[in-house]
Coordinates of C-alpha atoms in Angstrom, one line a residue:
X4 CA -92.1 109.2 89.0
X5 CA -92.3 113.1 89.8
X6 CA -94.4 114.5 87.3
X7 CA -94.5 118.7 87.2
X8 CA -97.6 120.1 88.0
X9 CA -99.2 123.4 85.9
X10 CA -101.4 125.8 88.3
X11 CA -104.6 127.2 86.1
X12 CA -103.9 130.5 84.7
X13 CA -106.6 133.1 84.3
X14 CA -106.8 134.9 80.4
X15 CA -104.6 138.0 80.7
X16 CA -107.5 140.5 79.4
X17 CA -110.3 138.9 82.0
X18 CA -107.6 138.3 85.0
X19 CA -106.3 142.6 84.4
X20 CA -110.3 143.5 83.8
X21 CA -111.2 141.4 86.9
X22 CA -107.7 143.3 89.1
X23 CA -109.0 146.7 87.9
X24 CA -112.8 146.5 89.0
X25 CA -113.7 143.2 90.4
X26 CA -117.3 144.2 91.1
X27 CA -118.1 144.2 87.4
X28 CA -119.9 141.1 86.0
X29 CA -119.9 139.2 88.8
X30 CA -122.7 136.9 86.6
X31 CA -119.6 136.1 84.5
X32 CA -116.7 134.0 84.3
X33 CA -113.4 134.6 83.2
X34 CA -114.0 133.5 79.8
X35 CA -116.6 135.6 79.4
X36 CA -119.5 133.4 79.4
X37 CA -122.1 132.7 82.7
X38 CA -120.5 131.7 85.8
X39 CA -119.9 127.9 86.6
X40 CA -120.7 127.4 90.2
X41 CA -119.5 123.9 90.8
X42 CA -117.6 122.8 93.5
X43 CA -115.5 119.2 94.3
X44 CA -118.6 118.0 95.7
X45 CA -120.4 118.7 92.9
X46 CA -117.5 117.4 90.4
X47 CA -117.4 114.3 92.9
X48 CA -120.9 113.6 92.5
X49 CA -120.8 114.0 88.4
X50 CA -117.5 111.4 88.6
X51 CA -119.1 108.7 90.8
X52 CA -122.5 109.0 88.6
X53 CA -120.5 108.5 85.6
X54 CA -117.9 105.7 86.7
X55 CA -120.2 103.7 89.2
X56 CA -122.3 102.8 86.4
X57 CA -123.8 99.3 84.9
X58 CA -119.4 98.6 85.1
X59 CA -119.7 97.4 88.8
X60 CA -122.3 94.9 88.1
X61 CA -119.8 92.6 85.9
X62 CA -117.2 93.0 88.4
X63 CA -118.2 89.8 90.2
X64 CA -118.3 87.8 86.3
X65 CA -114.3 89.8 85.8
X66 CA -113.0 88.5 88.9
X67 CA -114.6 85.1 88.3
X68 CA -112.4 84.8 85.0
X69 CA -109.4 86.1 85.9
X70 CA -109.2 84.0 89.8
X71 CA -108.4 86.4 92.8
X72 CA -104.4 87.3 92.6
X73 CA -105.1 88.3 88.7
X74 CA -108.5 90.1 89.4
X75 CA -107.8 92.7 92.0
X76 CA -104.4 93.4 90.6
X77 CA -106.1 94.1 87.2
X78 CA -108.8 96.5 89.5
X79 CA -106.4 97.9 91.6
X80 CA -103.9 98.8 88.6
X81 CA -106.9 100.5 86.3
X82 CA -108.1 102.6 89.5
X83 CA -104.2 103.8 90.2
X84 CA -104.1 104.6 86.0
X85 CA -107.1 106.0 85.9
X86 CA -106.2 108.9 88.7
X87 CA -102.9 109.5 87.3
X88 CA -103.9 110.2 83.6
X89 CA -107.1 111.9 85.4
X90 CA -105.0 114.4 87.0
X91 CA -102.6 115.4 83.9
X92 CA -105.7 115.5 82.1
X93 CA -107.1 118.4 84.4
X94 CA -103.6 120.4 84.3
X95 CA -104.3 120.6 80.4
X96 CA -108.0 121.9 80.8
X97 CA -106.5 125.6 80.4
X98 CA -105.1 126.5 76.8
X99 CA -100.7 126.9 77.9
X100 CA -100.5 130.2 76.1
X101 CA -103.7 131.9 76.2
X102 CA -105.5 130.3 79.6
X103 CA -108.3 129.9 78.1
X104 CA -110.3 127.3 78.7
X105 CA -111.6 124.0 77.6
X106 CA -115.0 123.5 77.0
X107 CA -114.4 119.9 76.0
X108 CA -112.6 117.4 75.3
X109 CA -111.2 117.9 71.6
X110 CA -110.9 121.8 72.6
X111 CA -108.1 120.7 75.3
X112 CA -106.6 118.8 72.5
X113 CA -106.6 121.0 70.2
X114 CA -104.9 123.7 72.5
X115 CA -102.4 121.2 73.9
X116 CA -101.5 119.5 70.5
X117 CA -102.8 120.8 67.3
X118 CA -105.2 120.2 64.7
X119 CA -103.9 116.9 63.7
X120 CA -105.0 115.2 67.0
X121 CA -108.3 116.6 66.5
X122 CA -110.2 114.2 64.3
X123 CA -109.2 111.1 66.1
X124 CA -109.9 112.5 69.5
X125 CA -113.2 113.4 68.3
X126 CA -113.6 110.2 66.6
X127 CA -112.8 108.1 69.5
X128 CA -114.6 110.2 72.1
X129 CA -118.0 110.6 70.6
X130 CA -117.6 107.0 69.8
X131 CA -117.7 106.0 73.2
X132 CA -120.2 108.4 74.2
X133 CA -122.8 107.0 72.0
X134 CA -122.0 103.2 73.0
X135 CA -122.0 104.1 76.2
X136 CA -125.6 105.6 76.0
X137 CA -126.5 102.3 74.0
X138 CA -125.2 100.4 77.1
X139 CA -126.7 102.2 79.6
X140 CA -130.2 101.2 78.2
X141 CA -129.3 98.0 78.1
X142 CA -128.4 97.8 81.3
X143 CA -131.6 99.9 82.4
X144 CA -133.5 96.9 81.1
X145 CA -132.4 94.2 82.8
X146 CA -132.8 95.4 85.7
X147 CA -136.5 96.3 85.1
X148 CA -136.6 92.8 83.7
X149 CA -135.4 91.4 87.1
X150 CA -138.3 93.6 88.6
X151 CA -140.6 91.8 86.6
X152 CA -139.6 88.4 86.8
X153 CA -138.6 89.3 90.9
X154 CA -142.5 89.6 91.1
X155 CA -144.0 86.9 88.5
X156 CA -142.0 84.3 91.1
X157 CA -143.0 86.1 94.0
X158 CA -146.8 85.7 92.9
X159 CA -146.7 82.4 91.0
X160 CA -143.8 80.1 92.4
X161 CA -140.3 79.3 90.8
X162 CA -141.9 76.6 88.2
X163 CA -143.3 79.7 86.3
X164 CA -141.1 80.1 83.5
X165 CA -141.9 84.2 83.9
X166 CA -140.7 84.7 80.4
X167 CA -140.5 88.1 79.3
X168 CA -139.2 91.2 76.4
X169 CA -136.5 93.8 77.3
X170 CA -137.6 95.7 74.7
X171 CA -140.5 97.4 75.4
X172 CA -138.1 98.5 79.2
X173 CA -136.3 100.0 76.5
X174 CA -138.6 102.0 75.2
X175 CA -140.0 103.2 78.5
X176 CA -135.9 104.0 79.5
X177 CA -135.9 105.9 76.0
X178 CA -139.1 107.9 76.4
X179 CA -138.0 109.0 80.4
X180 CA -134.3 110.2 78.7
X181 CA -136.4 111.8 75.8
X182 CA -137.9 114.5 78.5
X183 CA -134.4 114.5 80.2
X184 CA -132.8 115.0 77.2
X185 CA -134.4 118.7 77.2
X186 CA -132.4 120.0 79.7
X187 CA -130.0 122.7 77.9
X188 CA -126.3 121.2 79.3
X189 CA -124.1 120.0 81.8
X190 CA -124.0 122.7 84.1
X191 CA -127.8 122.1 85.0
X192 CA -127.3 118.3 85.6
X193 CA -125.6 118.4 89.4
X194 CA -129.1 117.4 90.9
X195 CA -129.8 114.5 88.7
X196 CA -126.0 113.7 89.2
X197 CA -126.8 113.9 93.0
X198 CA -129.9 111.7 92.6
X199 CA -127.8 109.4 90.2
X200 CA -125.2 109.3 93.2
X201 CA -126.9 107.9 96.0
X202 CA -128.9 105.4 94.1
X203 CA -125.2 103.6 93.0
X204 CA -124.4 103.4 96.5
X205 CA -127.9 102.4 97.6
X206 CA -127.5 99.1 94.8
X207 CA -124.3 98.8 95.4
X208 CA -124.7 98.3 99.2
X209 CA -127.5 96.1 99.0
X210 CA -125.3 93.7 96.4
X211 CA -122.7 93.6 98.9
X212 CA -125.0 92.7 101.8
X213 CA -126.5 89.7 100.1
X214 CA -123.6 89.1 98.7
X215 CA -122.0 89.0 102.3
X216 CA -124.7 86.9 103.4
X217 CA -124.8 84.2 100.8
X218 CA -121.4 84.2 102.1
X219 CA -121.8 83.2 105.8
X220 CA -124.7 81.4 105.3
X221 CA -124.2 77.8 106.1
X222 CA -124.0 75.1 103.1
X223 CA -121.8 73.9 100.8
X224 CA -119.9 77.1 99.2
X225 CA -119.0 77.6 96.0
X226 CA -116.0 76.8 94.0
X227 CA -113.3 79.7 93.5
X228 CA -109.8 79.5 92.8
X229 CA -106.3 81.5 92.2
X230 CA -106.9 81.6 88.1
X231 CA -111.0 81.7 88.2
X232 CA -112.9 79.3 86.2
X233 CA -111.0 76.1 84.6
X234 CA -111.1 74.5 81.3
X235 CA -113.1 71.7 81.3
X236 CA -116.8 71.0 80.6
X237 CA -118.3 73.8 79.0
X238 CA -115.4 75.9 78.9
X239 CA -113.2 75.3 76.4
X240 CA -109.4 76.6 76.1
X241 CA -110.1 79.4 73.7
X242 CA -113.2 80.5 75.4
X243 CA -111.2 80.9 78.8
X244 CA -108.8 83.2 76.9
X245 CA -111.6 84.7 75.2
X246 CA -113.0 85.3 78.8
X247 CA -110.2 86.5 80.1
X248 CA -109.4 89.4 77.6
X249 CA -113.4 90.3 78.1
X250 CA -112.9 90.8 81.5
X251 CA -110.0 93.2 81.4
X252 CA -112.3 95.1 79.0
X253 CA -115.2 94.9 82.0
X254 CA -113.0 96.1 84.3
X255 CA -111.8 99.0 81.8
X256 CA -115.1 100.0 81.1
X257 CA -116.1 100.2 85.1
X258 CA -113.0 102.9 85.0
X259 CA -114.0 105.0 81.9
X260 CA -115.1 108.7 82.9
X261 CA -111.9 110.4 81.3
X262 CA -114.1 110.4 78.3
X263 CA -116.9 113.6 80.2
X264 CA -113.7 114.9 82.7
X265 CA -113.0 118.1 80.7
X266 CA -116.8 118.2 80.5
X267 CA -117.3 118.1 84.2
X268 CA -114.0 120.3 85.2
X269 CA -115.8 123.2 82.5
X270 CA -118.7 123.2 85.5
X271 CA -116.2 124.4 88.0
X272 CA -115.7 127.9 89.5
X273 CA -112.1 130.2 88.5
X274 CA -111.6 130.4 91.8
X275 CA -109.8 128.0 93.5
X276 CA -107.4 126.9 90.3
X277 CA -109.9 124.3 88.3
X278 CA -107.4 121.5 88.1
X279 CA -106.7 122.0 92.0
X280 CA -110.1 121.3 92.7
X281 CA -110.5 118.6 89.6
X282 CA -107.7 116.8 91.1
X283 CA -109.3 116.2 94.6
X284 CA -112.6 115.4 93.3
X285 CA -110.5 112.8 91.0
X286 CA -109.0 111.1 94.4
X287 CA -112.9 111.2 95.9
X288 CA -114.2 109.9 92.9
X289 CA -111.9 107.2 92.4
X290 CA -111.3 106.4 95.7
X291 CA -114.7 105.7 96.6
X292 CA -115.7 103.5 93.5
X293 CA -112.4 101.4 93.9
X294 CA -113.7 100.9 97.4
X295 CA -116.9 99.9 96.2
X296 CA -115.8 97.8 93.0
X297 CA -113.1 95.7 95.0
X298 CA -116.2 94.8 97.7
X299 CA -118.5 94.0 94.8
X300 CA -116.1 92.0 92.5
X301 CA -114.4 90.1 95.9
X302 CA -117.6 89.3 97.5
X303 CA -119.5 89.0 94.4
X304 CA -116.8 86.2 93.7
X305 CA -116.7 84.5 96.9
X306 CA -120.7 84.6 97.0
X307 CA -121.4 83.2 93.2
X308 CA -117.8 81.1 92.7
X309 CA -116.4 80.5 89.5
X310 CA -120.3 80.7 88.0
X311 CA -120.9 84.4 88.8
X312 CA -123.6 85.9 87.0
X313 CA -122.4 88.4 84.2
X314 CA -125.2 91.1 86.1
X315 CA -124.5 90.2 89.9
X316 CA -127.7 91.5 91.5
X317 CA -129.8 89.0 88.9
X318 CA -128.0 86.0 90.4
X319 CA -129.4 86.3 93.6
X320 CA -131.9 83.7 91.9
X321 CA -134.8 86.1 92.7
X322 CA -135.6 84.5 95.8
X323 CA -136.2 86.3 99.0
X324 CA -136.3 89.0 100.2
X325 CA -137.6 89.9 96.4
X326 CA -138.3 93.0 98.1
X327 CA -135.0 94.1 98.4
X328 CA -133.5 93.0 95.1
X329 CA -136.2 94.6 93.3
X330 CA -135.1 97.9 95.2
X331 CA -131.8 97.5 94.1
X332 CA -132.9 96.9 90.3
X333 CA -134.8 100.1 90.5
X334 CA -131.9 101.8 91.9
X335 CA -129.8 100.3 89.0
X336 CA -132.4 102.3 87.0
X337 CA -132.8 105.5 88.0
X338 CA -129.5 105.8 88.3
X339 CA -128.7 105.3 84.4
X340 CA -131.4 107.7 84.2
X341 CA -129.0 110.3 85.3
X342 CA -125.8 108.8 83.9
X343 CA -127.0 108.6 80.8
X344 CA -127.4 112.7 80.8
X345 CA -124.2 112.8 81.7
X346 CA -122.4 111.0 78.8
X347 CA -125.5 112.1 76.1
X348 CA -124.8 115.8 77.3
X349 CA -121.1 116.3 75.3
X350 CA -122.6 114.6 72.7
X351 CA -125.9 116.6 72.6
X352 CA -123.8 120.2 73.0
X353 CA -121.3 119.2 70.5
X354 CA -123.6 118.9 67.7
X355 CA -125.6 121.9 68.6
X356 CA -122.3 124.5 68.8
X357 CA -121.6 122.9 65.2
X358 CA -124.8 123.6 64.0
X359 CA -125.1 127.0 65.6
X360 CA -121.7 128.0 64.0
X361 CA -122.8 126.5 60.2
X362 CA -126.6 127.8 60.2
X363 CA -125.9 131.3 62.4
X364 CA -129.3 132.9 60.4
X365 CA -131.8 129.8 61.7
X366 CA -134.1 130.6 63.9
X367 CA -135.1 126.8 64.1
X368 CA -131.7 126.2 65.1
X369 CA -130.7 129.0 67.2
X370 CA -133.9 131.0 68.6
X371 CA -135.3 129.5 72.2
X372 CA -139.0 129.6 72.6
X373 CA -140.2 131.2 76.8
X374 CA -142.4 128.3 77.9
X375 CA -143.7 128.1 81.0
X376 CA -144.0 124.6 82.4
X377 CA -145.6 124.1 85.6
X378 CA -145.3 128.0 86.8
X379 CA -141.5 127.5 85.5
X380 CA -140.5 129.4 82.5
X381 CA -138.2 126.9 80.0
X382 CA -136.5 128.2 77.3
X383 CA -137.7 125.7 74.0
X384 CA -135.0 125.2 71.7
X385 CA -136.9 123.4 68.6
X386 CA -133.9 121.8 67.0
X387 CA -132.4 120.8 70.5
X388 CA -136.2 119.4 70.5
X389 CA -135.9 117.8 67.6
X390 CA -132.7 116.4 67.2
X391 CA -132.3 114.8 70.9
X392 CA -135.6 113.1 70.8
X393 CA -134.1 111.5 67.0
X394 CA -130.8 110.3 68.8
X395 CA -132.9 109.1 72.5
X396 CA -134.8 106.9 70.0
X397 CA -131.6 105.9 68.0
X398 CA -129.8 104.7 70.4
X399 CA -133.3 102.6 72.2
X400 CA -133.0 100.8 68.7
X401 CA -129.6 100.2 68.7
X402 CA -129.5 99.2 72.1
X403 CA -132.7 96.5 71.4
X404 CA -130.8 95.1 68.1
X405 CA -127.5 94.4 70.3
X406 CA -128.7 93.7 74.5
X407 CA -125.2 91.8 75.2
X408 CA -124.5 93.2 78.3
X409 CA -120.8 91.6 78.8
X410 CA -119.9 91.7 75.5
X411 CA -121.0 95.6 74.7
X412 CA -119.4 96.7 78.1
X413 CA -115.7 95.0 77.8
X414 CA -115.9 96.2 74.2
X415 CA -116.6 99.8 74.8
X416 CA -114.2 99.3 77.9
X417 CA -111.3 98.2 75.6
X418 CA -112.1 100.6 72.7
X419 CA -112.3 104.0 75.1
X420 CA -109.5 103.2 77.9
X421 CA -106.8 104.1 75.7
X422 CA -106.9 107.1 73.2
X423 CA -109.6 108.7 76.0
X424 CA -108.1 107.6 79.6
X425 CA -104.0 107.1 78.4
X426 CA -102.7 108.0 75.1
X427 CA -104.5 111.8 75.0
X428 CA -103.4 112.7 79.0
X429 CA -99.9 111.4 78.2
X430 CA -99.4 113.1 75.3
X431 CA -100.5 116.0 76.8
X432 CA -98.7 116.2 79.5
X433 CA -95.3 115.4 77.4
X434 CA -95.9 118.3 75.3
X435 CA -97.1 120.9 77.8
X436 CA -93.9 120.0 80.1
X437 CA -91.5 119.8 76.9
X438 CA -90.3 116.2 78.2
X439 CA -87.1 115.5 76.1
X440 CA -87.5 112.4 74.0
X441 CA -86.0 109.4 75.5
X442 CA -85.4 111.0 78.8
X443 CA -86.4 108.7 82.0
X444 CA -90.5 110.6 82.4
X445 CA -90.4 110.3 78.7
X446 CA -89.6 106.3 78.7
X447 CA -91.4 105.4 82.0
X448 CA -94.4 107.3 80.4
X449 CA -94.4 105.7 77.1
X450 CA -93.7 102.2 78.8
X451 CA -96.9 103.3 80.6
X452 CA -99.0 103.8 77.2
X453 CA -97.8 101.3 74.8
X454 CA -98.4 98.7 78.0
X455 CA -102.4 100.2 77.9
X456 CA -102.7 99.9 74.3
X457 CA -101.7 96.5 74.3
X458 CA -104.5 95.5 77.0
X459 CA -106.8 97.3 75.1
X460 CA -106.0 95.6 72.0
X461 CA -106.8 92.0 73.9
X462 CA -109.9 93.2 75.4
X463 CA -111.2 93.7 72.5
X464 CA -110.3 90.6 70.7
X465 CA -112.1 88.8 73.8
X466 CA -115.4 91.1 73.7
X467 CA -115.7 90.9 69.9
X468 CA -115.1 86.9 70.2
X469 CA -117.8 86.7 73.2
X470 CA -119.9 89.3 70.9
X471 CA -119.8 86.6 67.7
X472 CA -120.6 83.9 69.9
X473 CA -124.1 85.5 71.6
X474 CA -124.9 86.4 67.6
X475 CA -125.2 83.0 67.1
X476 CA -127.7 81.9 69.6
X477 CA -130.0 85.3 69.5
X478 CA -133.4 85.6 68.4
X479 CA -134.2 89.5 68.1
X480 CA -136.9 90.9 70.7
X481 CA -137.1 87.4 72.4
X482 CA -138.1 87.1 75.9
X483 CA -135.6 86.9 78.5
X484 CA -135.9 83.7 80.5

């Protein structure tokens, strides 16, 4: 399908004020704010901190449900959708008429098609952000829980029961992203998103090389199959349905970023055309945690069977080298250090230009404070003080009331993957190009989107089954055993 493709424009006024003396304001972009300096590395590096997230350690637990023919064409087929949508996404970053750009998300919307989209873009967007936050400390803990336990067996032997909370991981997650937090916006995030970036391919290598070696090692190997685990003792026909649909949502949540792309293509320099350059770092982005996600989930499959762990570096059985898995669980952790920043930022900056704009007079809201921090000077904003510690500890709470790692990622997955990664882009994209209804882009795209919104639809239903099954057997702020 040859899709037309829309260069960025600069705004008239800025593009003839920049033609007749293009020494002036070279501290400002063409929209008249400060200049965005990011590159494709730099958008690269924000995309792989975002996607390779706590999504690549359920890969294993997907493929294990769905069998090996139905897993990596499920992977394969959200990583080819994914880029697509991602790259008529970034042609709409710029409004058609004006050029102006997009700051986020709902902006691009709202220039591309109206008012009316507005609320449920926002609605589903935000949504996703906050879960997404909520998940991310979830995830943070376990792994710090693995540390733990990693040790207690290390030091006492495996007939220690090494019981012990998440919660108070959470808190220490929450209290680390409530000093993050105070960093003004996205534009200042590239080296947390660079710190963020290596540690996912530091875990994510070390999974795959015990992964590998559990592989070759010599013994009995175990059980995997074309259609992934069978009905039978333990696994009852709904619950491998249930299972199913739940992976698909896994594997859609491993694949959401479209969610923070307008976000991360706002960081980018005028100059080369911002959707050229989004585009590329798209394809690197993509292409790299495809590569790493099909490793993870195929080895992670052949290396666990048909009994994969739902997290695969805790099934490792926290035997040796404990060394190296508790690396890779501290890895896990700092990086959703930094990917958390990047999905609270939108959220953070969102509220704050709302506020700003209803309360213009308040000084609390508006006025920054000169502190100097370590012979840095930071500029204090009291409300951004305020009102990002309130949602850091918000979402900690939220996050220890609901720790169901499988079920809160294929739910999320399944609830943002559409209107965010599918139904926005293509709608988009019809109306910028004026597609004529019924025409053959027009049907093959729509085939495209009503096909996504049914596997959302069943990924959902299997998440919130799995979710009302785990509500059955949980005691709040137990220990993990």
């Amino acid at each position: 399908m040859s899709l037309p493709r829309h260069s960025s424009v600069m705004p008239i006024a800025a593009a003839a004020h920049n033609s007749i003396n293009p020494d002036i304001d070279k501290n400002v972009d063409d929209d008249d704010r400060s200049d965005r300096t990011g590159t494709m590395w730099t958008a690269s590096a924000h995309i792989i901190t975002a996607v390779i997230g706590s999504g690549v350690l359920s890969l294993a637990w997907a493929l294990a449900q769905l069998g090996w023919i139905a897993g990596i064409i499920v992977l394969l087929a959200f990583s080819i959708i994914t880029y697509f949508t991602a790259t008529l996404l970034a042609d709409c970053h710029r409004a058609p008429v004006t050029g102006k750009r997009g700051r986020n998300y709902m902006e691009v919307v709202q220039a591309n098609l109206g008012s009316t989209s507005v609320k449920l873009c926002g609605l589903a967007q935000y949504t996703t952000l906050v879960g997404v936050t909520i998940g991310y400390t979830i995830t943070a803990s376990i792994s710090m829980v693995a540390v733990h336990r990693s040790n207690c067996f290390h030091k006492n032997g495996h007939n220690v029961s090494c019981q012990t909370a998440d919660y108070p991981y959470m808190i220490a997650f929450g209290c680390v992203q409530i000093v993050l937090s105070q960093i003004p916006n996205f534009s200042e995030l590239s080296w947390l998103s660079g710190v963020a970036a290596i540690m996912s391919f530091a875990y994510s290598t070390i999974g795959l090389g015990l992964s590998l070696a559990k592989v070759v090692e010599k013994g009995p190997k175990p059980k995997t199959s074309i259609t992934g685990t069978t009905v039978g003792v333990g696994v009852s026909s709904v619950d491998k349905v249930g299972r199913v649909f739940q992976s698909i949502g896994n594997i859609a949540f491993a694949y959401s970023f479209s969610n923070i792309l307008v976000e991360i293509q706002d960081t980018l320099k005028p100059n080369p055309p911002e959707n050229t350059v989004m585009r590329k770092a798209s394809f690197v982005g993509i292409l790299t945690t495809t590569v790493f996600y099909s490793l993870c989930g195929v080895l992670g499959y052949a290396a666990f069977g048909n009994d994969a762990p739902g997290n695969f570096l805790t099934g490792f059985g926290f035997y040796e080298p404990f060394w190296l898995i508790d690396f890779a669980n501290v890895c896990i952790a700092v990086h959703l250090v930094g990917a958390y920043q990047v999905y609270a930022q939108p959220i953070f900056g969102i509220v704050e230009e709302i506020c700003s704009k209803k309360w213009p007079n308040s000084s609390f809201i508006t006025e920054d404070h000169q502190v100097r921090l370590l012979g840095l000077v930071y500029p204090l904003n009291l409300f951004r003080l305020v009102w990002r510690t309130i949602y850091v500890i918000l979402s900690a709470v939220l996050a220890m009331i609901f720790p169901f790692f499988n079920d809160i990622l294929g739910l999320l997955g399944a609830c943002s993957f559409y209107p965010m990664t599918v139904y926005f882009p293509v709608e988009m994209h019809i109306a910028r190009a004026k597609i004529k209804r019924f025409s053959s882009t027009w049907v093959m795209l729509k085939i495209l989107s009503w096909t996504c919104l049914a596997v959302s639809l069943v990924a959902a239903a299997g998440s919130i089954q799995g979710l009302v099954q785990s509500l059955k057997h949980y005691k709040p702020f137990g220990s993990v055993e």
